[in-house]
CSV table of C-alpha atoms and ligand atoms in Angstrom, one decimal:
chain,number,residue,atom,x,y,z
A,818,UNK,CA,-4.9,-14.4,-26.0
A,819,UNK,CA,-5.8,-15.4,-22.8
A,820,UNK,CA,-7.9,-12.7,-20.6
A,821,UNK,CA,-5.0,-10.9,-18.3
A,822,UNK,CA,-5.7,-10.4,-14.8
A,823,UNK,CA,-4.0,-6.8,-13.3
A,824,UNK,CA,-2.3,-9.1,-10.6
A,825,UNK,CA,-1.6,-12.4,-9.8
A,826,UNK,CA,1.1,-13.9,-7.2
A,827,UNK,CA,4.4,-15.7,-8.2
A,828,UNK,CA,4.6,-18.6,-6.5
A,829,UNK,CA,7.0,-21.0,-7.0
A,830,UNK,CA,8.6,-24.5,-5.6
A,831,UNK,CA,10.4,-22.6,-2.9
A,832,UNK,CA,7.3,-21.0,-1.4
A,833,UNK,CA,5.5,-24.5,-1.9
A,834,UNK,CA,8.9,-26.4,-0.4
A,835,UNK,CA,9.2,-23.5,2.5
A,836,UNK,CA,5.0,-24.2,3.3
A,837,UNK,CA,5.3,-27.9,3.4
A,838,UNK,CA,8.3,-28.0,5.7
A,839,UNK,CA,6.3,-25.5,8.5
A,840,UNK,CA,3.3,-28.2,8.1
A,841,UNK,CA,5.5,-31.1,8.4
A,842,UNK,CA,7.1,-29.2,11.8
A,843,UNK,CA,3.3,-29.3,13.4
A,844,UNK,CA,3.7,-25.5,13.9
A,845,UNK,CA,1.0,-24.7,12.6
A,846,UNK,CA,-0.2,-21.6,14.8
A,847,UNK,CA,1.6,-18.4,15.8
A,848,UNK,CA,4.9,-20.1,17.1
A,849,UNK,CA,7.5,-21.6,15.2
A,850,UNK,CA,10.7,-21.2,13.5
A,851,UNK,CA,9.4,-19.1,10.5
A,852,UNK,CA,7.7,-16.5,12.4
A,853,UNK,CA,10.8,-15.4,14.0
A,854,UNK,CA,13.0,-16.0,10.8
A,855,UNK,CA,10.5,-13.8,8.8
A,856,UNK,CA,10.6,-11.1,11.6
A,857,UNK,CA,14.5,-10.8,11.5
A,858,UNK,CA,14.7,-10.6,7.7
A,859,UNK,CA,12.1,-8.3,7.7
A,860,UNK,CA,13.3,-6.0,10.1
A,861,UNK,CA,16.8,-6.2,8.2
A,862,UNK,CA,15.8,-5.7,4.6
A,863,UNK,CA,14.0,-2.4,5.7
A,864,UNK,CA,16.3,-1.5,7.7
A,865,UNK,CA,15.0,-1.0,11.2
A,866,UNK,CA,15.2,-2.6,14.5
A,867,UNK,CA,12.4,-4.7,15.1
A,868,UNK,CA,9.3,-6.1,13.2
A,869,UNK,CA,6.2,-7.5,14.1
A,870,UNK,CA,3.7,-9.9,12.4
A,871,UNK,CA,0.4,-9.7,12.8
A,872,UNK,CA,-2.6,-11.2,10.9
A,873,UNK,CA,-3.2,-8.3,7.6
A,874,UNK,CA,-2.3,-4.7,7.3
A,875,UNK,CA,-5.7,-2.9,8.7
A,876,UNK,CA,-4.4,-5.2,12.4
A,877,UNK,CA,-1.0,-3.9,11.7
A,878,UNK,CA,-2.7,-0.2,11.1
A,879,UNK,CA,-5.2,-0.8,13.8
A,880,UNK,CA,-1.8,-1.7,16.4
A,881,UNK,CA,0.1,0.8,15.5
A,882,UNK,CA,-2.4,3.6,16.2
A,883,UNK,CA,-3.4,1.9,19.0
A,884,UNK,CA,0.5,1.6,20.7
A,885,UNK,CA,-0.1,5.8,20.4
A,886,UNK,CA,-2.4,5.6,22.7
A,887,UNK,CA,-5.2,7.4,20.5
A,888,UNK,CA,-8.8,8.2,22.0
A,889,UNK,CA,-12.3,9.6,21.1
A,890,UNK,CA,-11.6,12.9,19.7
A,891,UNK,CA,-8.2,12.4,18.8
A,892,UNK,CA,-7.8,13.5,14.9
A,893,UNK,CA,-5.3,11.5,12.6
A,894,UNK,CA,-4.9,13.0,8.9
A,895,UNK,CA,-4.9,10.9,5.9
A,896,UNK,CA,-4.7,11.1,2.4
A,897,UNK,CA,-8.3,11.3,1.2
A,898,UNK,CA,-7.2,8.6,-2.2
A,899,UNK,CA,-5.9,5.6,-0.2
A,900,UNK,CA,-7.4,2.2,0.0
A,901,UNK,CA,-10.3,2.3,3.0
A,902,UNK,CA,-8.1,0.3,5.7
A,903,UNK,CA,-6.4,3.2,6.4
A,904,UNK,CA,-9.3,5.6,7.3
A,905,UNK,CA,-11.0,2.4,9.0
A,906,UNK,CA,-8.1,1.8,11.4
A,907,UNK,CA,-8.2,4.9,12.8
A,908,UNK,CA,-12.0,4.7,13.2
A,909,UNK,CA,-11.2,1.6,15.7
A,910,UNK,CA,-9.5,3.6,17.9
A,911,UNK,CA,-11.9,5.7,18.2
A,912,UNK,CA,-10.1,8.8,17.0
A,913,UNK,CA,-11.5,10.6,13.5
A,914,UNK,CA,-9.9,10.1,10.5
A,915,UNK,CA,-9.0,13.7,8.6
A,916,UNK,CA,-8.7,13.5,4.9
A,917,UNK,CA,-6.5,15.9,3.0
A,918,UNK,CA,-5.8,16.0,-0.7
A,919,UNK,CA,-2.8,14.3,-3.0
A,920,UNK,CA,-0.3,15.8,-4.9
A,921,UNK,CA,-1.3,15.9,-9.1
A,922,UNK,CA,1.9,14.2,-9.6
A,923,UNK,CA,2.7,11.2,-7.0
A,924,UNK,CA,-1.1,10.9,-5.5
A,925,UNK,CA,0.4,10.8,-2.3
A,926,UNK,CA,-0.6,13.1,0.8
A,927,UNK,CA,-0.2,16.7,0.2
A,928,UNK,CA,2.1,18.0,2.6
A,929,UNK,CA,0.6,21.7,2.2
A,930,UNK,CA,-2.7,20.4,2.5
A,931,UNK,CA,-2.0,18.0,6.1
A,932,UNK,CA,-0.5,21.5,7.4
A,933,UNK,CA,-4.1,23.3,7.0
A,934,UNK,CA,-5.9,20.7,8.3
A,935,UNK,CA,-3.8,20.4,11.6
A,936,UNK,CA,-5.9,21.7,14.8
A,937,UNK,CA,-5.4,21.4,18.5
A,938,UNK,CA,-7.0,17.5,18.6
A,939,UNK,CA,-4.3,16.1,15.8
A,940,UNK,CA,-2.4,13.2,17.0
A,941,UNK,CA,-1.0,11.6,14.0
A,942,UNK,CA,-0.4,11.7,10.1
A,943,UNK,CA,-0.6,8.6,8.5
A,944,UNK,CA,1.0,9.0,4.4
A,945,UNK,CA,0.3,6.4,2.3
A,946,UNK,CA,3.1,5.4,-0.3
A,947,UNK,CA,0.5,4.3,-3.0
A,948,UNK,CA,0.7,2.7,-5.9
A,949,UNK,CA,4.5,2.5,-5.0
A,950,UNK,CA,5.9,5.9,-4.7
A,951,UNK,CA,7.0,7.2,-1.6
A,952,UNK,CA,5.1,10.0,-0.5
A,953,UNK,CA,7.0,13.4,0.3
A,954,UNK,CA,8.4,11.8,4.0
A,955,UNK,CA,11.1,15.4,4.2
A,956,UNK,CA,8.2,18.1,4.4
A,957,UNK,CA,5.8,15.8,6.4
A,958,UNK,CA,8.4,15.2,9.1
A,959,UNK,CA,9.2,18.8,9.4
A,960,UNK,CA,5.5,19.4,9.5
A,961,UNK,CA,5.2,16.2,12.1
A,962,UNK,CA,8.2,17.5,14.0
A,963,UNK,CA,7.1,21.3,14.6
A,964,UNK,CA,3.7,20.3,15.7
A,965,UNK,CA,4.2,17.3,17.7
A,966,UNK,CA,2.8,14.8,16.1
A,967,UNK,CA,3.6,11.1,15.6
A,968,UNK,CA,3.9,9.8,11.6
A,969,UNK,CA,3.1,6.3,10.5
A,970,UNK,CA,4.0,5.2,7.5
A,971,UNK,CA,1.3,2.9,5.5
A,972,UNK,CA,3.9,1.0,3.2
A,973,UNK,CA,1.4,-1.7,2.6
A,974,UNK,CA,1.7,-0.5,-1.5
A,975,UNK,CA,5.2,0.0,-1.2
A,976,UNK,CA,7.7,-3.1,0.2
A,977,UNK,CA,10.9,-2.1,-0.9
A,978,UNK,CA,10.6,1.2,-2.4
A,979,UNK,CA,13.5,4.3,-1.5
A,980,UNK,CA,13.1,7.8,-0.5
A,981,UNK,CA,16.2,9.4,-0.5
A,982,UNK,CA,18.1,5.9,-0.7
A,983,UNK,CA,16.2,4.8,2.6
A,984,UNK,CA,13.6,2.1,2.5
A,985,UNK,CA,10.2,3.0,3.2
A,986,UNK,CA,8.8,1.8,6.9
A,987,UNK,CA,11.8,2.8,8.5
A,988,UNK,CA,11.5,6.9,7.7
A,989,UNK,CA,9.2,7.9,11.2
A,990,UNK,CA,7.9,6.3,14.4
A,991,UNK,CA,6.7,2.8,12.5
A,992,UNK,CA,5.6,1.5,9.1
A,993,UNK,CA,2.9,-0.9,8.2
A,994,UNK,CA,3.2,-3.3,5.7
A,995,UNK,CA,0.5,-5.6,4.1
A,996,UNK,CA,1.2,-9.0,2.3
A,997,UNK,CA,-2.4,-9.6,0.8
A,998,UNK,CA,-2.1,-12.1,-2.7
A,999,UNK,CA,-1.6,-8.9,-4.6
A,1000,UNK,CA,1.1,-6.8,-2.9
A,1001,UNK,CA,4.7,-7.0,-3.4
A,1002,UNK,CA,5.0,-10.2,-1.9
A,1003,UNK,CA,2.2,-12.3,-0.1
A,1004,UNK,CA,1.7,-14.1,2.8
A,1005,UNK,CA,-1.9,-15.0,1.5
A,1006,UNK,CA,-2.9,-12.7,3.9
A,1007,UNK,CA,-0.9,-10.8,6.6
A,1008,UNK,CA,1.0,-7.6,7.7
A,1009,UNK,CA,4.1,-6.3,9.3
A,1010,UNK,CA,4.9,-3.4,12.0
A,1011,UNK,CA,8.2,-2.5,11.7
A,1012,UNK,CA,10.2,0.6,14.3
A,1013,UNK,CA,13.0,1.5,15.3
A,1014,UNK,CA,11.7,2.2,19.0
A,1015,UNK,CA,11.6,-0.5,21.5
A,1016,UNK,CA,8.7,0.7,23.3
A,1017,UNK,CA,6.4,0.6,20.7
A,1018,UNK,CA,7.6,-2.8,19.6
A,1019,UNK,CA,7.2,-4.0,22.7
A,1020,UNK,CA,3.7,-2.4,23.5
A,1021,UNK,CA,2.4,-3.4,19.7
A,1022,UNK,CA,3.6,-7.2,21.0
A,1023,UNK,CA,1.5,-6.9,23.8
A,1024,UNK,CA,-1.9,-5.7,22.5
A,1025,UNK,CA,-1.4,-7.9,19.4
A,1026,UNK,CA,-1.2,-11.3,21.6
A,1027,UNK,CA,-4.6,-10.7,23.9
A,1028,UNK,CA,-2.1,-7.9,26.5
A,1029,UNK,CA,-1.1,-11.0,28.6
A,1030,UNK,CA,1.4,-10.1,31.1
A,1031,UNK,CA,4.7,-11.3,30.8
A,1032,UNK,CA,5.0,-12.8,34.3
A,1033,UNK,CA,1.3,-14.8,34.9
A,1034,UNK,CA,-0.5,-16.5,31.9
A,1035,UNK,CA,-3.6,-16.3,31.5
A,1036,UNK,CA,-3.4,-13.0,33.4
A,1037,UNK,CA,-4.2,-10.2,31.5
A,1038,UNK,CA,-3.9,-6.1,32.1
A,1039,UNK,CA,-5.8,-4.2,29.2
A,1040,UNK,CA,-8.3,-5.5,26.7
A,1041,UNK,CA,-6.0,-7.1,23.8
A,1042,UNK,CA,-6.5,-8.6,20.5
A,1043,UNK,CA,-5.6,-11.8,18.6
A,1044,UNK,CA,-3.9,-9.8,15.6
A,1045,UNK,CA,-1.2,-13.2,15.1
A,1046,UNK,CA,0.3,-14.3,11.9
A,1047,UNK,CA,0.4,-18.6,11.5
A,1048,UNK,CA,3.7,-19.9,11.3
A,1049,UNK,CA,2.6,-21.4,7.8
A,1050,UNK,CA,2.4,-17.9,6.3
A,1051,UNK,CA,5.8,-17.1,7.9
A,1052,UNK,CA,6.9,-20.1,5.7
A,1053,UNK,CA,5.2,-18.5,2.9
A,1054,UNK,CA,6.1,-15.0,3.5
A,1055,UNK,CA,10.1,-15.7,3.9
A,1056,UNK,CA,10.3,-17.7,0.6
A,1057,UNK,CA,8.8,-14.5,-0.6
A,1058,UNK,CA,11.1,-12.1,0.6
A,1059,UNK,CA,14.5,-14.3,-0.7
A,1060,UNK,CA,12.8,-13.1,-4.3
A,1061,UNK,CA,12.0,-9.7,-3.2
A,1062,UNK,CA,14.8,-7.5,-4.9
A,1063,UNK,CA,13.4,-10.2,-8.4
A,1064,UNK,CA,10.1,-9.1,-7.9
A,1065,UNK,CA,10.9,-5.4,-7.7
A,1066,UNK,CA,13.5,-5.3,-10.5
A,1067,UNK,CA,10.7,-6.9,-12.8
A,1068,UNK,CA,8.0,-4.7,-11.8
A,1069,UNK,CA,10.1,-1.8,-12.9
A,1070,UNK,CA,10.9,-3.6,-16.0
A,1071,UNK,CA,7.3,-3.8,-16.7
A,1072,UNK,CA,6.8,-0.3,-16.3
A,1073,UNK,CA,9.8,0.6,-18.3
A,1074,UNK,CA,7.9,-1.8,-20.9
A,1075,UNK,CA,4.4,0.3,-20.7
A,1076,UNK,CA,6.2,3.6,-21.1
A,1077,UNK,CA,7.9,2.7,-24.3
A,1078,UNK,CA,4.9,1.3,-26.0
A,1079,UNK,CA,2.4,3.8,-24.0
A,1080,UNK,CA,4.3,6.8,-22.8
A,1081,UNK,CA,4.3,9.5,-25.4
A,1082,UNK,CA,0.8,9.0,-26.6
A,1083,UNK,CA,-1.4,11.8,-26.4
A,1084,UNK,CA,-4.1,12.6,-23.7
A,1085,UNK,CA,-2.7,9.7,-21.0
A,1086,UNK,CA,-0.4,9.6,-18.0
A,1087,UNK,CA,1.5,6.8,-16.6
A,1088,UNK,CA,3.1,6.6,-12.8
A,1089,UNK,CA,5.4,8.9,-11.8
A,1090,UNK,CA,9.2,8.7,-10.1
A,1091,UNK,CA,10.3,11.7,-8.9
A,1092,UNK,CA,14.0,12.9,-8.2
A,1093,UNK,CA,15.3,10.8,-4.5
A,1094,UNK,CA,12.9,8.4,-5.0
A,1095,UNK,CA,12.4,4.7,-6.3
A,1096,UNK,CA,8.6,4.0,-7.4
A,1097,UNK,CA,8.8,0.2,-7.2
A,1098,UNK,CA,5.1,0.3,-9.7
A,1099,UNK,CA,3.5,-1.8,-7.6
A,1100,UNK,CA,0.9,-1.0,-9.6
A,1101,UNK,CA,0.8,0.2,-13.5
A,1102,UNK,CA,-1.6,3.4,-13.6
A,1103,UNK,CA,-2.8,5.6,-16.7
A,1104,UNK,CA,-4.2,8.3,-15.7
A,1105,UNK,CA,-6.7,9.7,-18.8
A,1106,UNK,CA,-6.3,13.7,-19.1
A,1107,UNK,CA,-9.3,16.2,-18.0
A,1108,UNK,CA,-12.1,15.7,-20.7
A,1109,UNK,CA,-10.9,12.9,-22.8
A,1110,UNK,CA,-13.4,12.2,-25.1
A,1111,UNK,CA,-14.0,8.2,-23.5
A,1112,UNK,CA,-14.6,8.0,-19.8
A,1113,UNK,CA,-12.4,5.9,-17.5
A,1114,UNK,CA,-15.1,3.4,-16.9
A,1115,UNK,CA,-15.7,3.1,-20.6
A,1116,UNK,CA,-12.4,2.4,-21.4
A,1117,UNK,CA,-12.2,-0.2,-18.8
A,1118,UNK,CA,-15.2,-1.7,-20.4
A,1119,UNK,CA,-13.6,-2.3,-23.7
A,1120,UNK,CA,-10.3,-3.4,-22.3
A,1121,UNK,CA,-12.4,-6.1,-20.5
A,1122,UNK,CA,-14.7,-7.3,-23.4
A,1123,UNK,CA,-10.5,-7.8,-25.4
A,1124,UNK,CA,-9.7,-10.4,-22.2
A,1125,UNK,CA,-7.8,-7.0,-20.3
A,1126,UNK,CA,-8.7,-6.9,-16.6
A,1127,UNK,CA,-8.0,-3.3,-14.8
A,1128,UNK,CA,-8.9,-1.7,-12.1
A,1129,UNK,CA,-10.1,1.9,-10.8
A,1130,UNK,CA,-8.2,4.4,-8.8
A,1131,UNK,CA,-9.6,4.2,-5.3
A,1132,UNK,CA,-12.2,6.6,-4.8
A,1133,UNK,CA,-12.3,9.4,-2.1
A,1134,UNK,CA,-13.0,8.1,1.2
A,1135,UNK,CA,-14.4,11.2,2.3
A,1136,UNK,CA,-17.3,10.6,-0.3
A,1137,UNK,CA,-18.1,7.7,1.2
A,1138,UNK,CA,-21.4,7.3,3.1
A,1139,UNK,CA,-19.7,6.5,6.8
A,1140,UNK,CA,-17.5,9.4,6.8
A,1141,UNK,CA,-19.3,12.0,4.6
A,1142,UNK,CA,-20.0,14.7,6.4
A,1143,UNK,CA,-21.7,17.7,4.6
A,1144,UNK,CA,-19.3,20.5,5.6
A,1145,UNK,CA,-16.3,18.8,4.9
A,1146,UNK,CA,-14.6,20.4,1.9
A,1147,UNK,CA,-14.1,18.6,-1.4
A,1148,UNK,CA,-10.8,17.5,-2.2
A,1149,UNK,CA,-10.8,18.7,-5.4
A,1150,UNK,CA,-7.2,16.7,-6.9
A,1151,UNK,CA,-8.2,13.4,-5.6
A,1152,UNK,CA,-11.6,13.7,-6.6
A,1153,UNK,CA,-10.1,14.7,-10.4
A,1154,UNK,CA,-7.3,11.7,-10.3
A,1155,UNK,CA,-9.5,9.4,-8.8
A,1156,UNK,CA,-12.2,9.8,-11.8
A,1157,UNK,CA,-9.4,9.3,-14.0
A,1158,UNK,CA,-7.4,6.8,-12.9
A,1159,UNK,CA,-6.5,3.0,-13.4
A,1160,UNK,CA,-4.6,0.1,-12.8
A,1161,UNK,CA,-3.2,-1.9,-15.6
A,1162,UNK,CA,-2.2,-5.5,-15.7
A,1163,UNK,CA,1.2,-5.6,-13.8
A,1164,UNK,CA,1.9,-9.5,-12.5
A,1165,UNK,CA,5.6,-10.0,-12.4
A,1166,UNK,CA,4.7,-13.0,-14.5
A,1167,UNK,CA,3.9,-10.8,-17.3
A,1168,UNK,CA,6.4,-10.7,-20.7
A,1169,UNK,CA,7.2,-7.9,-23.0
A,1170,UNK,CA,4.8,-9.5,-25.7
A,1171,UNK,CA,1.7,-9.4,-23.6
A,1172,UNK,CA,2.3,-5.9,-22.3
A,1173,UNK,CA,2.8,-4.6,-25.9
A,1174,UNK,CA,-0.5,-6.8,-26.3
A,1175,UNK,CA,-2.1,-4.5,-23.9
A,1176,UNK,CA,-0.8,-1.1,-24.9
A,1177,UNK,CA,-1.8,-2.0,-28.8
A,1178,UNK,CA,-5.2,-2.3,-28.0
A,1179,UNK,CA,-5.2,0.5,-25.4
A,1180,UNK,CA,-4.1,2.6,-28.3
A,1181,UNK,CA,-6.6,1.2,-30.7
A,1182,UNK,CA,-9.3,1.9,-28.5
A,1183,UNK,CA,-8.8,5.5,-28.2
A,1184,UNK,CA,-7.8,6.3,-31.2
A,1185,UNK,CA,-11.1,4.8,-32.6
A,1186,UNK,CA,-12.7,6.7,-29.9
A,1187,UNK,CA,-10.9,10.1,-30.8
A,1188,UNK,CA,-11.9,9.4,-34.9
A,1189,UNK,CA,-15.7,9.1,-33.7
A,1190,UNK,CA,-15.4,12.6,-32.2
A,1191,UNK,CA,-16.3,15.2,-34.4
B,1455,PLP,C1,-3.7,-3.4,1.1
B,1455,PLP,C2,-3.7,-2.2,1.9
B,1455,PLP,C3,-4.0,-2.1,3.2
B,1455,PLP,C4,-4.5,-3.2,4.1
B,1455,PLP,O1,-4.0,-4.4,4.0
B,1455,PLP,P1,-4.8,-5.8,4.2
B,1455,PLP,O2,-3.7,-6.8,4.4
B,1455,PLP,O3,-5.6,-6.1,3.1
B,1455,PLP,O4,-5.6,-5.6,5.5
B,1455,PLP,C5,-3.8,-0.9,3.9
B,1455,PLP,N1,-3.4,0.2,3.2
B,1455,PLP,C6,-3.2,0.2,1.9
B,1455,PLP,C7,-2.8,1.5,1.2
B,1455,PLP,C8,-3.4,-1.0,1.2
B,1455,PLP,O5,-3.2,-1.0,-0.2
């Protein structure tokens, strides 16, 4: 068989159709047909009021904290297991990114955890629905609400998935969405800010197109930022979102498929869902238990060397050089998951025979592993 990547974009004669007609138009830059279409459609499969392009998800991140007005000093809690953009936005503004640990069974932010590490210079929480499972928005807005402090959801993992039989993005004061080649749907690269408040629409509209004033151009009041989508990816991006509810059904197939050929073996852990909520498995993860005999990275290896491409868990950001800092606490779960953890092939071009393909020699592999043991 031929070697399987973990992800690889769907794209079809629609997307290549939708793409063709924006270059034919001449709009080729940030104005055009598309970029409003994609906007609306947005705005209405999530469910909020407004929605905002801008060029990837860390611009979307980085506007969004930004339309809080956050300074030097300000602290904005994170989950310590989330992919760096998140913790990196923050450190634009200035402000320090806090990171807290994730719950053993979704790996999203603790709530328990963000409530110890709030002081008096916390401004914002930011949970990240990873892998595709919402992360525990009730407790975090009662948290949010009691203390005064503004939520943002990062839903760049997460297009489409339900807490509570509400789409993520639309839960607290905005949601960030990323359409890099791997996520839900693609816009090659690009991102989305979507709220239900006016103001911080407007504001992120501002800063996003260089903060020129709306009466004078070329007149400009605070120091802005080109953070624009192309029309082109618009064109892209809304032939995407027509198959969204496709995409999502078949990623969920595909998990369904993993846990009957993979679920009930002994020593591994697959995704979670838990009761209110819709994981939409953005990613396929097997989490090894404490002390299995074969490492994470070994087993990776092997996968590899049968033509299986995976990838690790992210690690903990707070172990990472630029924000290590020697009396910060260890978070002791996402350290353990992290080392665990990885991502299995999970395309939505993938078949039943090719994830049973995968699970076989996942299977052979530790079990040869186990026999070795003495
Ligand atoms: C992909 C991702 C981002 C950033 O998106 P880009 O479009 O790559 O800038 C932010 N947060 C999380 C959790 C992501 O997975």
């Amino acid at each position: 068989m031929k070697f399987i990547p973990v992800s690889e974009p769907s794209i079809t004669q629609n997307e290549i159709a939708s793409v063709v007609k924006a270059l034919k138009s001449g709009w080729v830059s940030s104005l055009g047909e598309y970029i409003i279409q994609f906007e609306q459609r947005f705005a209405q499969y999530i469910g909020t009021r407004y929605a905002l392009t801008t060029s990837n998800g860390t611009t979307a991140l980085h506007l969004a904290l930004q339309v809080l007005g956050l300074r030097q000093g300000d602290e904005v809690i994170v989950p310590d297991m989330t992919f760096v953009a998140t913790a990196n936005a923050v450190s634009y503004t200035g402000a320090k990114p806090v990171f807290v640990d994730i719950d053993p069974e979704t790996w999203c932010i603790d709530p328990q955890s963000v409530q110890k590490a709030i002081t008096s210079r916390t401004k914002a929480i930011i949970p990240v629905h990873i892998y595709g499972h919402p992360a525990h928005m009730d407790q975090l807005l009662k948290i949010a609400h009691r203390h005064h402090l503004y939520v943002i959801e990062d839903c760049a993992e997460a297009h489409g998935a339900e807490y509570q039989r509400k789409r993520v993005g639309g839960l607290a004061d905005m949601g960030v969405f990323s359409f890099y080649g791997n996520k839900i749907i693609t816009t090659g690269e690009g991102g989305m800010i979507v709220t239900n408040n006016l103001q911080f629409y407007k504001k992120a509209k501002f800063l996003k197109d260089q903060a020129m004033s709306d009466h004078r151009r070329y007149w400009h009041t605070n120091i802005g930022y080109n953070y624009r989508m192309t029309n082109v990816q618009a064109a892209l991006g809304l032939a995407q979102l027509r198959r969204i509810r496709t995409f999502i059904q078949k990623k969920r197939m595909i998990f369904q498929w993993y846990k009957k050929w993979l679920g009930d073996f002994e020593g591994i852990k697959l995704n979670s869902e838990q009761n209110g909520s819709q994981n939409v498995y953005w990613m396929v993860c097997l989490v090894l238990e404490k002390n299995f005999w074969i490492s994470r990275d070994q087993l990776m290896r092997k996968l590899k060397a049968k033509g299986i491409d995976t990838r690790p868990f992210f690690y903990p950001i707070s172990q990472m050089k630029m924000y290590n800092k020697k009396s910060k606490p260890i978070n002791s779960i996402a350290r353990s998951i992290s080392q665990r953890g990885m991502n299995l092939p999970c395309s939505v071009n993938l078949n039943e025979q090719q994830v049973m393909f995968i699970c076989q020699k996942i299977k052979e592999i530790l079990t040869k592993a186990s026999r070795r043991k003495p």
